[in-house]
């Protein structure tokens, strides 16, 4: 991470990473397929935590409630790594290839969510849509959490983001000026 921040991702070599870590290149490649994986390691554990939390959400939970439970569990895990998340996100945001890799990771998580929702009895298309919505909410909440100056916890930001998404399907109360504009347009 330090090398990526100092030199940029593209200019940093595996040899430099291994040297900074006190390892040989061979040892590096035993743990990582390439230098991108330094930023994306742990994705399997994240996936497992998310899937298990959704799978074991209360039976009466709606698909969105089950997914929110899972994402809040992920948020609790990431909460203690905020500074790392900020540095990681800055590196990813500066490189289109890493942005693409991040989107692939999010798509994989959406697919895993859909699969576990299907196992919970949610219809195929609805399970897929719920997985995609969940990852959109998570991505927005994560970016807000990383960028925000206040110190709200990630699970709280995720919860608030889900509430905002749910509000999109709730009819808005019309204000008096909106009613007047509508009446004038008729």
Coordinates of C-alpha atoms in Angstrom, one line a residue:
X1 CA 0.0 0.0 0.0
X2 CA 2.8 2.4 0.8
X3 CA 4.5 1.7 -2.5
X4 CA 1.3 2.2 -4.4
X5 CA 0.7 5.5 -2.6
X6 CA 4.4 6.6 -3.2
X7 CA 5.0 5.5 -6.7
X8 CA 1.6 4.7 -8.1
X9 CA 0.1 1.3 -8.8
X10 CA 1.4 0.9 -12.4
X11 CA 4.9 2.0 -11.5
X12 CA 5.3 -0.4 -8.6
X13 CA 6.8 -3.8 -9.3
X14 CA 6.3 -7.1 -7.6
X15 CA 10.1 -7.1 -6.9
X16 CA 9.7 -3.8 -5.0
X17 CA 6.7 -5.1 -3.0
X18 CA 8.6 -8.3 -2.1
X19 CA 11.7 -6.3 -1.1
X20 CA 9.7 -3.9 1.1
X21 CA 8.0 -6.8 2.8
X22 CA 11.2 -8.7 3.3
X23 CA 10.2 -11.5 1.0
X24 CA 11.4 -13.1 -2.2
X25 CA 9.3 -12.7 -5.3
X26 CA 8.7 -16.4 -5.2
X27 CA 7.2 -16.1 -1.7
X28 CA 5.0 -13.2 -2.9
X29 CA 3.6 -15.4 -5.7
X30 CA 2.8 -18.1 -3.2
X31 CA 0.3 -15.7 -1.6
X32 CA -0.8 -13.5 -4.5
X33 CA -1.5 -14.2 -8.2
X34 CA -0.3 -10.7 -9.1
X35 CA 0.2 -7.3 -7.6
X36 CA -3.5 -6.4 -7.9
X37 CA -4.4 -9.1 -5.4
X38 CA -2.7 -7.2 -2.6
X39 CA -5.6 -4.9 -2.8
X40 CA -8.3 -7.6 -3.3
X41 CA -7.1 -10.3 -0.9
X42 CA -9.7 -11.4 1.5
X43 CA -12.5 -11.3 -1.0
X44 CA -13.3 -15.0 -0.3
X45 CA -13.7 -14.4 3.4
X46 CA -15.9 -11.4 2.8
X47 CA -18.0 -13.4 0.4
X48 CA -18.4 -16.2 3.0
X49 CA -19.3 -13.8 5.8
X50 CA -21.9 -12.1 3.6
X51 CA -23.4 -15.4 2.3
X52 CA -23.6 -16.9 5.8
X53 CA -25.2 -13.8 7.3
X54 CA -27.9 -13.7 4.5
X55 CA -28.5 -17.5 4.8
X56 CA -28.9 -17.3 8.5
X57 CA -31.0 -14.2 8.7
X58 CA -34.4 -14.7 10.4
X59 CA -36.7 -16.8 8.2
X60 CA -39.4 -14.1 8.4
X61 CA -37.0 -11.5 7.0
X62 CA -37.8 -10.0 3.6
X63 CA -35.1 -10.5 0.9
X64 CA -33.9 -6.9 1.4
X65 CA -33.9 -7.3 5.2
X66 CA -31.8 -10.5 4.9
X67 CA -29.3 -8.8 2.6
X68 CA -29.2 -5.7 4.8
X69 CA -28.3 -8.0 7.7
X70 CA -25.5 -9.5 5.7
X71 CA -24.1 -6.2 4.5
X72 CA -24.2 -4.8 8.0
X73 CA -22.1 -7.8 9.1
X74 CA -19.6 -7.0 6.4
X75 CA -19.7 -3.4 7.5
X76 CA -18.9 -4.4 11.1
X77 CA -15.9 -6.4 9.8
X78 CA -14.6 -3.5 7.8
X79 CA -15.3 -0.9 10.5
X80 CA -11.9 -1.2 12.2
X81 CA -10.1 -0.9 8.9
X82 CA -11.3 2.6 7.8
X83 CA -7.9 4.1 7.2
X84 CA -6.8 1.1 5.2
X85 CA -10.1 1.3 3.2
X86 CA -9.4 5.0 2.5
X87 CA -5.9 4.4 1.2
X88 CA -7.1 1.3 -0.8
X89 CA -10.0 3.3 -2.3
X90 CA -7.7 6.1 -3.4
X91 CA -5.4 3.7 -5.2
X92 CA -8.3 2.0 -6.9
X93 CA -9.9 5.2 -7.9
X94 CA -6.7 6.3 -9.6
X95 CA -6.5 3.3 -11.9
X96 CA -9.1 2.2 -14.4
X97 CA -7.9 -1.5 -14.4
X98 CA -8.3 -1.6 -10.6
X99 CA -11.8 0.0 -10.9
X100 CA -12.7 -2.7 -13.3
X101 CA -11.4 -5.4 -10.9
X102 CA -13.5 -3.8 -8.1
X103 CA -16.6 -3.9 -10.2
X104 CA -16.0 -7.6 -11.0
X105 CA -15.7 -8.3 -7.3
X106 CA -19.0 -6.4 -6.6
X107 CA -20.7 -8.4 -9.4
X108 CA -19.4 -11.6 -7.9
X109 CA -20.8 -10.6 -4.5
X110 CA -24.2 -9.8 -6.1
X111 CA -24.2 -13.2 -7.7
X112 CA -23.5 -14.9 -4.4
X113 CA -26.3 -12.9 -2.8
X114 CA -28.7 -14.0 -5.5
X115 CA -27.7 -17.6 -5.1
X116 CA -28.3 -17.6 -1.3
X117 CA -31.6 -15.8 -1.8
X118 CA -32.7 -18.5 -4.3
X119 CA -31.8 -21.1 -1.6
X120 CA -34.1 -19.1 0.8
X121 CA -36.9 -19.5 -1.8
X122 CA -36.7 -16.2 -3.6
X123 CA -37.6 -16.4 -7.3
X124 CA -34.6 -16.3 -9.7
X125 CA -35.1 -12.9 -11.3
X126 CA -36.1 -11.2 -8.0
X127 CA -33.1 -12.8 -6.3
X128 CA -30.8 -11.4 -9.0
X129 CA -32.3 -8.0 -8.8
X130 CA -32.0 -8.0 -5.0
X131 CA -28.4 -8.9 -5.2
X132 CA -27.7 -6.1 -7.7
X133 CA -29.6 -3.6 -5.6
X134 CA -27.8 -4.7 -2.5
X135 CA -24.4 -4.2 -4.1
X136 CA -25.4 -0.7 -5.4
X137 CA -26.5 0.3 -1.9
X138 CA -23.3 -1.2 -0.4
X139 CA -21.1 0.6 -2.9
X140 CA -22.7 4.0 -2.3
X141 CA -22.6 3.5 1.5
X142 CA -18.9 2.4 1.4
X143 CA -17.9 5.3 -0.7
X144 CA -19.8 7.7 1.6
X145 CA -18.1 6.1 4.7
X146 CA -14.6 6.3 3.2
X147 CA -15.1 9.9 2.1
X148 CA -17.1 11.3 5.1
X149 CA -15.5 13.6 7.6
X150 CA -17.8 12.5 10.4
X151 CA -17.1 9.2 12.1
X152 CA -20.4 7.3 11.6
X153 CA -19.8 3.6 11.6
X154 CA -20.1 1.7 8.3
X155 CA -23.0 -0.5 9.5
X156 CA -25.0 2.6 10.3
X157 CA -24.2 4.2 6.9
X158 CA -25.3 0.9 5.2
X159 CA -28.6 0.9 7.3
X160 CA -29.3 4.5 6.3
X161 CA -28.5 3.8 2.7
X162 CA -31.0 1.0 2.7
X163 CA -33.6 3.3 4.3
X164 CA -33.0 5.9 1.5
X165 CA -33.4 3.2 -1.2
X166 CA -36.7 2.0 0.4
X167 CA -37.9 5.6 0.5
X168 CA -37.6 5.7 -3.3
X169 CA -40.7 3.5 -3.5
X170 CA -42.7 5.4 -1.0
X171 CA -45.0 8.1 -2.3
X172 CA -43.8 11.6 -1.4
X173 CA -46.0 14.0 0.4
X174 CA -46.7 16.9 -1.7
X175 CA -45.8 20.3 -0.4
X176 CA -48.1 23.3 -0.9
X177 CA -45.9 24.8 -3.6
X178 CA -45.8 21.5 -5.5
X179 CA -49.6 21.2 -5.4
X180 CA -49.9 24.8 -6.7
X181 CA -47.5 24.1 -9.6
X182 CA -49.4 21.0 -10.4
X183 CA -52.8 22.8 -10.3
X184 CA -51.4 25.6 -12.5
X185 CA -50.2 23.1 -15.1
X186 CA -53.7 21.6 -15.5

